[in-house]
Coordinates of C-alpha atoms and ligand atoms in Angstrom, one line a residue:
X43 CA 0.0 0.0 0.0
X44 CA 1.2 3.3 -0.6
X45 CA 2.6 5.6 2.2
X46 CA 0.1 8.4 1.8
X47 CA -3.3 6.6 1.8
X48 CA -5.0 9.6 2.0
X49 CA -3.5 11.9 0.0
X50 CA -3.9 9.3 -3.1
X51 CA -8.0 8.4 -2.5
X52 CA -9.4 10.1 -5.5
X53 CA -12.1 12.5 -4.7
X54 CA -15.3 13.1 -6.2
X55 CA -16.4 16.7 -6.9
X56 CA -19.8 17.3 -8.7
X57 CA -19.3 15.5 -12.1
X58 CA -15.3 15.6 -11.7
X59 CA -12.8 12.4 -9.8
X60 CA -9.7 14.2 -9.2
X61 CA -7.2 11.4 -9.0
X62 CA -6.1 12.2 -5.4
X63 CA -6.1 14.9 -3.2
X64 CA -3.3 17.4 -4.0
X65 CA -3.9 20.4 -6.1
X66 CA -2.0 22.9 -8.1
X67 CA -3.4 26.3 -6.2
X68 CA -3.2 28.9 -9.2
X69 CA 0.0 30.9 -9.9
X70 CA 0.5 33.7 -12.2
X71 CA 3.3 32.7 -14.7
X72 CA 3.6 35.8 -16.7
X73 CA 4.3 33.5 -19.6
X74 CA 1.6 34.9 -21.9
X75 CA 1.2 38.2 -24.0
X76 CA -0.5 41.4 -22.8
X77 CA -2.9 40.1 -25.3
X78 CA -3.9 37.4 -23.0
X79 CA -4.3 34.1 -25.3
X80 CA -2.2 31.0 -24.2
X81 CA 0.5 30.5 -26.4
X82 CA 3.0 27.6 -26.3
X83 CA 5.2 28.8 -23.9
X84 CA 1.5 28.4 -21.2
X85 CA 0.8 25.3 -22.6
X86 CA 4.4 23.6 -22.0
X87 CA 4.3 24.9 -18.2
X88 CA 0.6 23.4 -18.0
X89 CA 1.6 20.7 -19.8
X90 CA 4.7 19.9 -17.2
X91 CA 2.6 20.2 -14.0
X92 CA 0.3 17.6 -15.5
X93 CA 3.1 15.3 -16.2
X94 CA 3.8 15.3 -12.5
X95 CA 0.3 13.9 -12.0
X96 CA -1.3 16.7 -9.4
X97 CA -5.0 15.6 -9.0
X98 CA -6.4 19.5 -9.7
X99 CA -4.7 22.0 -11.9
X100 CA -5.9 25.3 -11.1
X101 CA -4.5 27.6 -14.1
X102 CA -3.6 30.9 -13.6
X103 CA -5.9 34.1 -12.5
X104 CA -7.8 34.4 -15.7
X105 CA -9.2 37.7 -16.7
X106 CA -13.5 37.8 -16.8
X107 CA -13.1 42.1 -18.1
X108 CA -11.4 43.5 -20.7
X109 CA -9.5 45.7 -18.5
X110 CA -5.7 46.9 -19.6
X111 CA -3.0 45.1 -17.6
X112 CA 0.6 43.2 -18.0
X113 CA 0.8 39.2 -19.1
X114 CA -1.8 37.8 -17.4
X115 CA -4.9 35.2 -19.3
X116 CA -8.0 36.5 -20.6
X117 CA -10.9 34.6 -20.7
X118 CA -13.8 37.5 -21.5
X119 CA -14.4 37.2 -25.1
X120 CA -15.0 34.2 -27.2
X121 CA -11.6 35.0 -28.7
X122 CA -9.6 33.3 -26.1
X123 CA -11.4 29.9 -25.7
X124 CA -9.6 28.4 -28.7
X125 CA -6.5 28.6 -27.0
X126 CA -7.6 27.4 -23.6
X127 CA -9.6 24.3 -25.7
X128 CA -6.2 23.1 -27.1
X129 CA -4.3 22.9 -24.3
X130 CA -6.9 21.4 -22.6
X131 CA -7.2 18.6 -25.2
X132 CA -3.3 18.1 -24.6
X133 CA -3.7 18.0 -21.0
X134 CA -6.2 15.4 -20.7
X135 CA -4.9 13.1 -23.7
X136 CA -1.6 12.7 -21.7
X137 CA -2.0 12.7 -17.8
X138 CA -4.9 11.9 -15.1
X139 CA -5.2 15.4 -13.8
X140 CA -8.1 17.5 -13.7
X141 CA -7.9 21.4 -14.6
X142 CA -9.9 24.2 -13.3
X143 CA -9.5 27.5 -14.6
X144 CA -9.1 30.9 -11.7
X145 CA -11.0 33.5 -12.9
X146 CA -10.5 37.0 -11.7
X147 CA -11.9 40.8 -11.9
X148 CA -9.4 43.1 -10.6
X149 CA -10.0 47.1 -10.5
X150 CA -7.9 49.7 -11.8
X151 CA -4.4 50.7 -10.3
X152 CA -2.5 53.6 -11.4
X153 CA 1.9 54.0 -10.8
X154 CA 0.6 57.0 -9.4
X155 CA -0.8 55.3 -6.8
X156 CA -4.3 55.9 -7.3
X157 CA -6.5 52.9 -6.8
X158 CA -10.0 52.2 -7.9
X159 CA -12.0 50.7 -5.2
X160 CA -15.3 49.0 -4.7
X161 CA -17.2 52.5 -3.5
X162 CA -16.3 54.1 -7.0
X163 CA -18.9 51.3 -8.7
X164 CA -22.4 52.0 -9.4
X165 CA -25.2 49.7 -9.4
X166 CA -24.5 49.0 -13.4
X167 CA -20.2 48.2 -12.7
X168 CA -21.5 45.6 -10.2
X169 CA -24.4 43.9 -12.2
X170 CA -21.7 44.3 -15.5
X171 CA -19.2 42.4 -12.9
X172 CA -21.3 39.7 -12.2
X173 CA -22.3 39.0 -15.8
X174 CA -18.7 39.1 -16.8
X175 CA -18.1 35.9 -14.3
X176 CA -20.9 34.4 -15.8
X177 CA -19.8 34.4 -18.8
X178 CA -16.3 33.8 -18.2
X179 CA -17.4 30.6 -16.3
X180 CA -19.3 29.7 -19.3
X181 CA -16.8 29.8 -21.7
X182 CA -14.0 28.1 -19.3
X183 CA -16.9 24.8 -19.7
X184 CA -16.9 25.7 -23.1
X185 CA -13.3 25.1 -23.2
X186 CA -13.0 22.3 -22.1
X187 CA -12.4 22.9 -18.5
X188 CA -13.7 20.3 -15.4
X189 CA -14.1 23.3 -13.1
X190 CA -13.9 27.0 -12.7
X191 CA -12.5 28.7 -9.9
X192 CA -14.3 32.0 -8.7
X193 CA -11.1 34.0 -7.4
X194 CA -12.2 36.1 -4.0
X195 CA -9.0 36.4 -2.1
X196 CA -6.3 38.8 -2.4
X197 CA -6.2 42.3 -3.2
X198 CA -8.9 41.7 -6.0
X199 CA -12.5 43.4 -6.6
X200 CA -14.3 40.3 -5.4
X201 CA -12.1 40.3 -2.2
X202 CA -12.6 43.9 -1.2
X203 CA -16.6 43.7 -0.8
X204 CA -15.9 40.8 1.4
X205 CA -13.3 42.8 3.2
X206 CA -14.2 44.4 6.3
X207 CA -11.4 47.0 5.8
X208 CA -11.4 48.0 2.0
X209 CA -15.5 48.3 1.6
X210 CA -16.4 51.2 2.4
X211 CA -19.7 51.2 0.2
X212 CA -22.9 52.3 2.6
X213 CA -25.5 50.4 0.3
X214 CA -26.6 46.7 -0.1
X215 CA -23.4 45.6 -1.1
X216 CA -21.0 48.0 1.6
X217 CA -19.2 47.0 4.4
X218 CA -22.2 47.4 7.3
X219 CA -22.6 43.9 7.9
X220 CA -21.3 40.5 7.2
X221 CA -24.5 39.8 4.8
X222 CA -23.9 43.1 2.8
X223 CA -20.6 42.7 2.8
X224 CA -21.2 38.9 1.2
X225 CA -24.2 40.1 -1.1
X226 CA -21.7 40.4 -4.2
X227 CA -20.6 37.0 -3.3
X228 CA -23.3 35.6 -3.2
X229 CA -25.4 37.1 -6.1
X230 CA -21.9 36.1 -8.4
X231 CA -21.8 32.3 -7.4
X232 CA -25.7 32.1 -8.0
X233 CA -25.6 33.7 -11.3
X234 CA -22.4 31.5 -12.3
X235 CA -24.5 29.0 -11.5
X236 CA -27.3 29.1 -13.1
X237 CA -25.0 29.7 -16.2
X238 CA -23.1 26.8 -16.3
X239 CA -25.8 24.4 -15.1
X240 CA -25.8 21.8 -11.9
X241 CA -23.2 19.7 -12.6
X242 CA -20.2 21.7 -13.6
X243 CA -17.7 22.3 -10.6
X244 CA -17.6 25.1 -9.4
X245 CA -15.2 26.2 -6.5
X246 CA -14.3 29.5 -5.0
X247 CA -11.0 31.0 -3.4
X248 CA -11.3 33.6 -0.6
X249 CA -9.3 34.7 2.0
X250 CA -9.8 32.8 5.3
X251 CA -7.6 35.8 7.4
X252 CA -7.1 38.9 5.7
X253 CA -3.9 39.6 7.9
X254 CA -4.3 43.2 7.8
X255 CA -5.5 46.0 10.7
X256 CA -9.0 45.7 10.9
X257 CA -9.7 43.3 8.7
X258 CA -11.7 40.1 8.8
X259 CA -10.6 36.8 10.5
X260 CA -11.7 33.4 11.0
X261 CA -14.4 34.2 13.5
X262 CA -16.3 35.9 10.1
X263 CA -14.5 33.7 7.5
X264 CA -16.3 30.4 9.0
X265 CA -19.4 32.3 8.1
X266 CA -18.4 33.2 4.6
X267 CA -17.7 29.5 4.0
X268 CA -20.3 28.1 5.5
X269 CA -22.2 30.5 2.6
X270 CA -20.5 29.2 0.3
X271 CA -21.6 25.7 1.5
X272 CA -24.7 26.9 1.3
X273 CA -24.7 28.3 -2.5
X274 CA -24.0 24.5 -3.4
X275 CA -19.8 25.5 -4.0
X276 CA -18.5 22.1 -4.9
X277 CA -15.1 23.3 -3.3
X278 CA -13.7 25.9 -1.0
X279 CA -9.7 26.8 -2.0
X280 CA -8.5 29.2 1.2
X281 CA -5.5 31.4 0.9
X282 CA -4.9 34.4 3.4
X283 CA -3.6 38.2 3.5
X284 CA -2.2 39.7 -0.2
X285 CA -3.7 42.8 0.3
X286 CA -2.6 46.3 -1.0
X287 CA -3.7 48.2 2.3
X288 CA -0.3 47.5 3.8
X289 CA 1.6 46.8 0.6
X290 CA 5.0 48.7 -0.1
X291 CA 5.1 51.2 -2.4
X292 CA 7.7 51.4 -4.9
X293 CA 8.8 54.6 -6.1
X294 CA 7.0 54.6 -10.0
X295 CA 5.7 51.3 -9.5
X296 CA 1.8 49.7 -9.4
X297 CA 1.3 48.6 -6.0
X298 CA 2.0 45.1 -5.8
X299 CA 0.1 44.0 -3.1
X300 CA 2.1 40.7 -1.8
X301 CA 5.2 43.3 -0.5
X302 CA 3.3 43.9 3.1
X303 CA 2.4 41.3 6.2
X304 CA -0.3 40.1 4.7
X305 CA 2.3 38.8 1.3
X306 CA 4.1 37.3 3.6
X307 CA 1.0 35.1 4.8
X308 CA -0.6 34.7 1.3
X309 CA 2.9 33.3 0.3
X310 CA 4.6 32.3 3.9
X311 CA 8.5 32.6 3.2
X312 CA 11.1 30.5 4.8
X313 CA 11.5 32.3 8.0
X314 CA 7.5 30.7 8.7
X315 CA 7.0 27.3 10.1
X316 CA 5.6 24.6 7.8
X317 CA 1.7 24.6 7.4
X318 CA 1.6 28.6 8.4
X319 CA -2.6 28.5 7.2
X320 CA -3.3 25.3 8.1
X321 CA -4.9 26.2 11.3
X322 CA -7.1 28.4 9.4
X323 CA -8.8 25.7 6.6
X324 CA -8.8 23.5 10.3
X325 CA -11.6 26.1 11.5
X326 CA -13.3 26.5 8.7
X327 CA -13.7 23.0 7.8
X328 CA -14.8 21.8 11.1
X329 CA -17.8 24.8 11.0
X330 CA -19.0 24.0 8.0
X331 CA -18.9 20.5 8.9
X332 CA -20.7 21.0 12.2
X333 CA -24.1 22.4 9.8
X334 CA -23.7 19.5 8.0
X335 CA -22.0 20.4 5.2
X336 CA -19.2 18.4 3.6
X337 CA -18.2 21.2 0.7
X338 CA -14.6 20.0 0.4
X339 CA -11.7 22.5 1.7
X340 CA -8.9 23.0 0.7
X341 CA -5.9 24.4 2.5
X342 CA -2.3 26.1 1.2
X343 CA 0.8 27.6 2.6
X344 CA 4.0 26.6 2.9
X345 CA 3.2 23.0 2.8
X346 CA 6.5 21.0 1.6
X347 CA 6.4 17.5 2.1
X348 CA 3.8 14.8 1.2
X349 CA 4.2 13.3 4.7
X350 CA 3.2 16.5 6.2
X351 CA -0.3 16.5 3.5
X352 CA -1.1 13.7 4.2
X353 CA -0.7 14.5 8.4
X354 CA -3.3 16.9 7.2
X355 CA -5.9 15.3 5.5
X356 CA -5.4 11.9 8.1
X357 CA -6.2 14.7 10.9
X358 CA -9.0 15.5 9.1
X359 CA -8.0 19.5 9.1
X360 CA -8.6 19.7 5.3
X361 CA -10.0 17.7 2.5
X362 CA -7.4 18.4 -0.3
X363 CA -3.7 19.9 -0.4
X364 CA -2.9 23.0 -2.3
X365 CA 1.0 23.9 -3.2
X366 CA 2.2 26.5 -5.5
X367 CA 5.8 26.8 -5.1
X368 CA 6.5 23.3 -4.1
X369 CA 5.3 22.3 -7.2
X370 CA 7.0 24.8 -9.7
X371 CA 10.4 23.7 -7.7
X372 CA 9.2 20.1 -8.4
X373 CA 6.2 19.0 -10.7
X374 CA 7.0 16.0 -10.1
X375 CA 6.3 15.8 -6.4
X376 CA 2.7 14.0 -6.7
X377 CA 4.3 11.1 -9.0
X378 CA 7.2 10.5 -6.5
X379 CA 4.8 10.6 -3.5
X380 CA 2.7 8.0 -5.8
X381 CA 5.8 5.6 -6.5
X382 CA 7.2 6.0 -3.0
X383 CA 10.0 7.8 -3.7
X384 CA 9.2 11.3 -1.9
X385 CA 13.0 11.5 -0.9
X386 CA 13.7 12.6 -4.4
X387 CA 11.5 15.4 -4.2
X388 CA 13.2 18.6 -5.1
X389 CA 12.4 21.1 -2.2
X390 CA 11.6 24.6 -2.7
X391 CA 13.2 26.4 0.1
X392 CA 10.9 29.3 -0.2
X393 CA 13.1 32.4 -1.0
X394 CA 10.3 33.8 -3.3
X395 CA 12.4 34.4 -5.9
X396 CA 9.1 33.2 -8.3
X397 CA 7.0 35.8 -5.9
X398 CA 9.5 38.7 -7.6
X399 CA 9.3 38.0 -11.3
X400 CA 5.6 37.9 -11.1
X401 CA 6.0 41.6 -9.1
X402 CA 8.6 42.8 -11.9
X403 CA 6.4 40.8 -14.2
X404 CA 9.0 38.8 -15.3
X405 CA 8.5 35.3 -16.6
X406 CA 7.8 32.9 -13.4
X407 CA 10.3 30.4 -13.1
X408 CA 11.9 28.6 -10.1
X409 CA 15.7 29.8 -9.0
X410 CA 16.7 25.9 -9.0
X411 CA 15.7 25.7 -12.3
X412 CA 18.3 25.5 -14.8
X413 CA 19.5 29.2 -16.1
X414 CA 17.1 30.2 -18.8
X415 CA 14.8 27.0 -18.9
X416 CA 11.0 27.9 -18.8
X417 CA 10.6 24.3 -17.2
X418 CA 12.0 21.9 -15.0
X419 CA 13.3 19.0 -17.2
X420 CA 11.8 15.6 -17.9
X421 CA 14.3 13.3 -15.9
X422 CA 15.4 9.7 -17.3
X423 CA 12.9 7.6 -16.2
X424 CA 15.4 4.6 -15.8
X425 CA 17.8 7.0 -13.9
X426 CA 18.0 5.5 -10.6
X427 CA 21.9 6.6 -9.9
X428 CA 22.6 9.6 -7.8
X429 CA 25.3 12.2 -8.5
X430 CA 29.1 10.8 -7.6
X431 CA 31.8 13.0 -6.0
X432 CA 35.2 12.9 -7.4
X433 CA 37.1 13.2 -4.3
X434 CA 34.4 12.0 -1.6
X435 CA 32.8 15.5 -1.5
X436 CA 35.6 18.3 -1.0
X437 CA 33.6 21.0 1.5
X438 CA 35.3 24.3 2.7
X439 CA 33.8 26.6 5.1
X440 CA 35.3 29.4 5.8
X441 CA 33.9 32.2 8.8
X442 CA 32.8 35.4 7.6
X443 CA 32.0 38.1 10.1
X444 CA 29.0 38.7 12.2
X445 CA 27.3 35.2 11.7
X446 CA 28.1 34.2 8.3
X447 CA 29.3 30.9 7.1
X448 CA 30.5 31.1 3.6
X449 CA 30.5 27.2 2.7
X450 CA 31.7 25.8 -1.1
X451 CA 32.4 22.2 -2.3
X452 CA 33.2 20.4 -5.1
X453 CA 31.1 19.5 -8.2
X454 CA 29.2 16.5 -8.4
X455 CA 29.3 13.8 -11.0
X456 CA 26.2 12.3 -12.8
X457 CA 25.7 11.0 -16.4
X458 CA 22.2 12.6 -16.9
X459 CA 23.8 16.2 -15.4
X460 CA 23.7 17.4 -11.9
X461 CA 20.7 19.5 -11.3
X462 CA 21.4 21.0 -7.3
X463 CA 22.8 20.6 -4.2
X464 CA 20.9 20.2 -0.8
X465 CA 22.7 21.8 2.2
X466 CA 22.4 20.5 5.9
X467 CA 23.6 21.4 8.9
X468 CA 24.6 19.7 12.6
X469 CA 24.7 22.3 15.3
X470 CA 26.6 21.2 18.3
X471 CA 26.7 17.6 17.3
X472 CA 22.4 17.7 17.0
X473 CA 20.8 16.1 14.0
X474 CA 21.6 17.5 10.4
X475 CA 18.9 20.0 9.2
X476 CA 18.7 21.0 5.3
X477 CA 19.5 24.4 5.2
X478 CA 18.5 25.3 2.0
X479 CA 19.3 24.1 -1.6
X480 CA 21.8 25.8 -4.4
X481 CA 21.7 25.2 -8.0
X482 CA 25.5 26.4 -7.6
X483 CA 28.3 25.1 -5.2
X484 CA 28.4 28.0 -3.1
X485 CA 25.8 28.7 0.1
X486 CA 26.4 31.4 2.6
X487 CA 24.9 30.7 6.3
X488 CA 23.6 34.0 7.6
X489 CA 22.7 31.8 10.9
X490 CA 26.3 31.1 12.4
X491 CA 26.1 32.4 15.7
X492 CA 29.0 32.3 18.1
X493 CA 29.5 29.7 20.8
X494 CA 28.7 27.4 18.5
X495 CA 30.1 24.4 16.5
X496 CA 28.5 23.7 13.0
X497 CA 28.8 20.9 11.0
X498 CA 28.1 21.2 6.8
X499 CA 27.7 18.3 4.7
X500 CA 26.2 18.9 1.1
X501 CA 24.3 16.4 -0.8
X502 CA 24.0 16.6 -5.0
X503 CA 20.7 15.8 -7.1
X504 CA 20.0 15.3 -10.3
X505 CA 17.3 15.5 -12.6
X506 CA 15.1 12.5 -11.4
X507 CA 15.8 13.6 -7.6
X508 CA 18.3 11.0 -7.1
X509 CA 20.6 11.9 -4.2
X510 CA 24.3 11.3 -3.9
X511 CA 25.9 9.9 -1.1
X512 CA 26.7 12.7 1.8
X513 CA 29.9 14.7 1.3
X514 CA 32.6 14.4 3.7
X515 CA 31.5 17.0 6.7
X516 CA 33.2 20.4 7.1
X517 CA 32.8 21.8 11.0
X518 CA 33.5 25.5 12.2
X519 CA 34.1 26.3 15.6
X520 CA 32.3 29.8 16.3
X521 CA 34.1 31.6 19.2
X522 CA 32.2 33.6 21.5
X523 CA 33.4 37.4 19.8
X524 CA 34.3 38.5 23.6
X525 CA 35.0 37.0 26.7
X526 CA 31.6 37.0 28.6
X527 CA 32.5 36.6 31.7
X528 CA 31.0 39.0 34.1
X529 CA 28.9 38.2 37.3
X530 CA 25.8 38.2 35.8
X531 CA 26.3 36.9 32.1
X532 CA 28.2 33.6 31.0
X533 CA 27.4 31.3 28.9
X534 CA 28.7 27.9 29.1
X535 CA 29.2 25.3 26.9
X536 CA 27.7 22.2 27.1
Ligands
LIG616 C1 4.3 33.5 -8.5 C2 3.0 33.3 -7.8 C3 1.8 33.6 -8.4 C4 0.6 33.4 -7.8 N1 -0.6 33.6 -8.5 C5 -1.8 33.4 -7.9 C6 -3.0 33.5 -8.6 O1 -3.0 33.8 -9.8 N2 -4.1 33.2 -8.0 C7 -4.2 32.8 -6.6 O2 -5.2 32.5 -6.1 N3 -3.0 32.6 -6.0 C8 -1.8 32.9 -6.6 N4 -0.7 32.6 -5.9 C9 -0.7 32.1 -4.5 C10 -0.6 30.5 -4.5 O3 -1.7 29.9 -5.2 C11 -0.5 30.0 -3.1 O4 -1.7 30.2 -2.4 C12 0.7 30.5 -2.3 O5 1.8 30.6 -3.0 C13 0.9 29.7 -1.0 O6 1.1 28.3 -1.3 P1 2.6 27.6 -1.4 O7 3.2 27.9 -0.1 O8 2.3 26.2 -1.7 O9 3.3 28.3 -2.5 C14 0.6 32.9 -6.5 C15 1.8 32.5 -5.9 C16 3.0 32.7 -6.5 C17 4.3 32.3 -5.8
LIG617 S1 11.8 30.4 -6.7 FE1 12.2 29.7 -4.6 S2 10.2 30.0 -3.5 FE2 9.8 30.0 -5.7 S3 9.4 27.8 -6.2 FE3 11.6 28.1 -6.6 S4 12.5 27.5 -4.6 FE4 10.4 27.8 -4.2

């Protein structure tokens, strides 16, 4: 039997059997035009995460308006559903996963710093709104889609009427109650609805904290699920925070609204414990469960391993997995948690590099990626033999000042190529930890504190995840930088 039971039940939602219970949460790639179509450079990314066999594709925030804006997918006009229709086709002839598409109505931002918000729409903006997800929903079935995914978290129009600190509207649809706050919500998922008929998916993505001042948390957000439970959702996608009231401005630059707090949490970097949102999806699940609703949840943030999914859905705190970055470090990640080999998974180490192209509006790709690729390579399948080191793993470490470790060691060996390195650390003769991973031979440890003795060892990967053998260990011996020694302060060594 396989190791993650749970995680690899396929699931039934509406009309759709996702394979098993991981999901592709959407990501902007910036690989398409300004003009919005998918073009070949969209469908090879799709076409790569599908190869890695994740149960539920969610493509990219997909644009329901016309609206001027950077590379990002349009889906409001018949024009685009070609495109979409293609790629689909390719999708589903070649791998088991399912594919929703996100789609998304975002007001207007200025470099000025001008921002449109929900109190500048009249009662025709926010019937016109409504129609346009309608229809957008209509022609992502038309597509070829199993799903569509209504986006409602983030900094986005659908997001700021739920938003107890951005609507400011004093009408039906303002900010003076939960319900009015929810009544665009609401009146959008019953209109998609009765557009695309009972038995295509439908799921929605809201914020289940908005991790701002004043903003909503899950005391409210269990309510706004339990809505959605309600409406007939056939799943709820939670994300938290990505708001533009405590983004950083850039001097000349849009807003982008990841940059505060509340990026941090839509997008937890390394510095955040594993599972930063699962709590949240834990809550929410359990309330909606309590009225007898079983509208499945799904949870993401910072979740890295498939052991650690499948602690989740065995603890019944969610009903699917979501991962963006882990996945764009490793598409693979599913098919190796399938075959039982999740120790060749290639870890993101959550730097966010990805989270800066798409703010420069770069193309997305992954900083372990090779240099220039748009994709993460198809490994040998019949590679089973990890990277070799010529001289048993050469490691220097040499001590930088102030708490820096500036390790090197030699390249690795492999006939398919050597894609990475993994870094781990021993601290005071304690168990190695991975540090972090390098697609060079060079790592600086910004963590070396005095009074300490690390250990390095380095291990090399390559395409298929194979790991070498560990490298022979470097240690450093930190001194103390004074003499403590006064009455009151000394610190001994074990
Ligand atoms: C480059 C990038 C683009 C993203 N684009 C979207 C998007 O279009 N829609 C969305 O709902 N979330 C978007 N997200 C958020 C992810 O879906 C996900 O919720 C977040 O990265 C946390 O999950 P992770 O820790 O598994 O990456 C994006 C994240 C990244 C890093
Ligand atoms: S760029 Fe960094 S954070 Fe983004 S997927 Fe790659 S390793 Fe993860």
């Amino acid at each position: 039997m396989n190791q993650f039971p749970n995680l690899f039940t396929p699931l039934q939602i509406n009309s759709m059997t996702l394979p098993n219970k991981m999901a592709l949460t959407a990501m902007v790639t910036r690989l398409s035009g300004t003009d919005g179509f998918v073009n070949q450079d969209i469908v090879d990314r799709y076409m790569r995460f599908a190869a890695g066999e994740v149960g539920l594709i969610v493509v990219e925030a997909s644009a329901v308006h016309g609206a001027k804006s950077g590379q990002l997918l349009r889906i409001n006009d018949d024009e685009f559903i070609a495109g979409h229709r293609d790629m689909l086709q390719q999708i589903h002839d070649s791998s088991p996963s399912k594919v929703a598409l996100q789609i998304i109505h975002f007001l207007k931002i200025a470099r000025s710093g001008w921002r449109q918000t929900v109190k500048m729409l009249d009662k025709d903006d926010i019937q016109a709104i409504i129609r346009q997800y309608g229809e957008a929903a209509v022609r992502t079935r038309d597509a070829g889609y199993d799903a569509v995914e209504l986006h409602m978290a983030h900094a986005y129009t659908m997001s700021s009427f739920l938003s107890k600190r951005s609507n400011k509207r004093n009408d039906e649809y303002g900010g003076g109650s939960l319900e009015t706050r929810m009544r665009m919500m609401t009146e959008t998922v019953l209109k998609v609805r009765s557009m695309v008929g009972p038995d295509f998916p439908i799921g929605v993505r809201f914020d289940a904290e908005e991790c701002i001042k004043d903003g909503y948390g899950l005391s409210e957000s269990k309510f706004i699920g339990l809505r959605l439970a309600q409406l007939g959702v056939d799943y709820i996608s939670l994300s938290a925070g990505g708001k533009f009231e405590d983004a950083i401005a850039a001097e000349g630059e849009a807003l982008y609204p990841y940059t505060g707090y509340s990026g941090d949490r839509a997008m937890p970097p390394a510095t955040y414990q594993d599972g930063a949102n699962v709590y949240m999806a834990a809550g929410i699940k359990a309330f909606i469960n309590e009225h007898g609703y079983h509208t499945p949840v799904i949870t993401t943030g910072k979740i890295s391993t498939p052991e650690m999914a499948e602690e989740i859905l065995q603890s019944g705190q969610a009903d699917m997995v979501g991962f963006a970055r882990a996945l764009l470090a490793d598409p693979d990640f599913p098919k190796k948690a399938r075959l039982g080999n999740p120790d060749k998974i290639v870890r993101c180490i959550y730097g966010n590099v990805c989270k800066q192209l798409d703010e420069k509006f770069k193309k997305v790709t992954c900083t372990l990626w090779l240099r220039h690729g748009l994709n993460v390579p198809m490994a040998d399948p019949e590679d089973v033999e990890g990277p070799t080191w010529p001289n048993g793993g050469d490691v220097k470490a040499n001590l930088r000042q102030n708490g820096r470790v500036r390790v090197e060691w030699e390249s690795a060996e492999d006939a398919h190529g050597v894609y990475g390195y993994e870094i781990f650390r021993s601290a005071n003769g304690a168990a190695y930890e991975h540090l972090s991973s390098s697609s060079t031979n060079r790592f600086t440890d910004q963590n070396a504190l005095a009074g300490n003795s690390y250990q390095y060892m380095i291990k090399a990967y390559d395409f298929a995840g194979n790991r070498s053998v560990e490298s022979e260990p470097v240690t450093v011996e930190i001194p103390l930088p004074v003499p403590i020694d006064g009455d009151h302060l000394r610190i001994t060594q074990p």
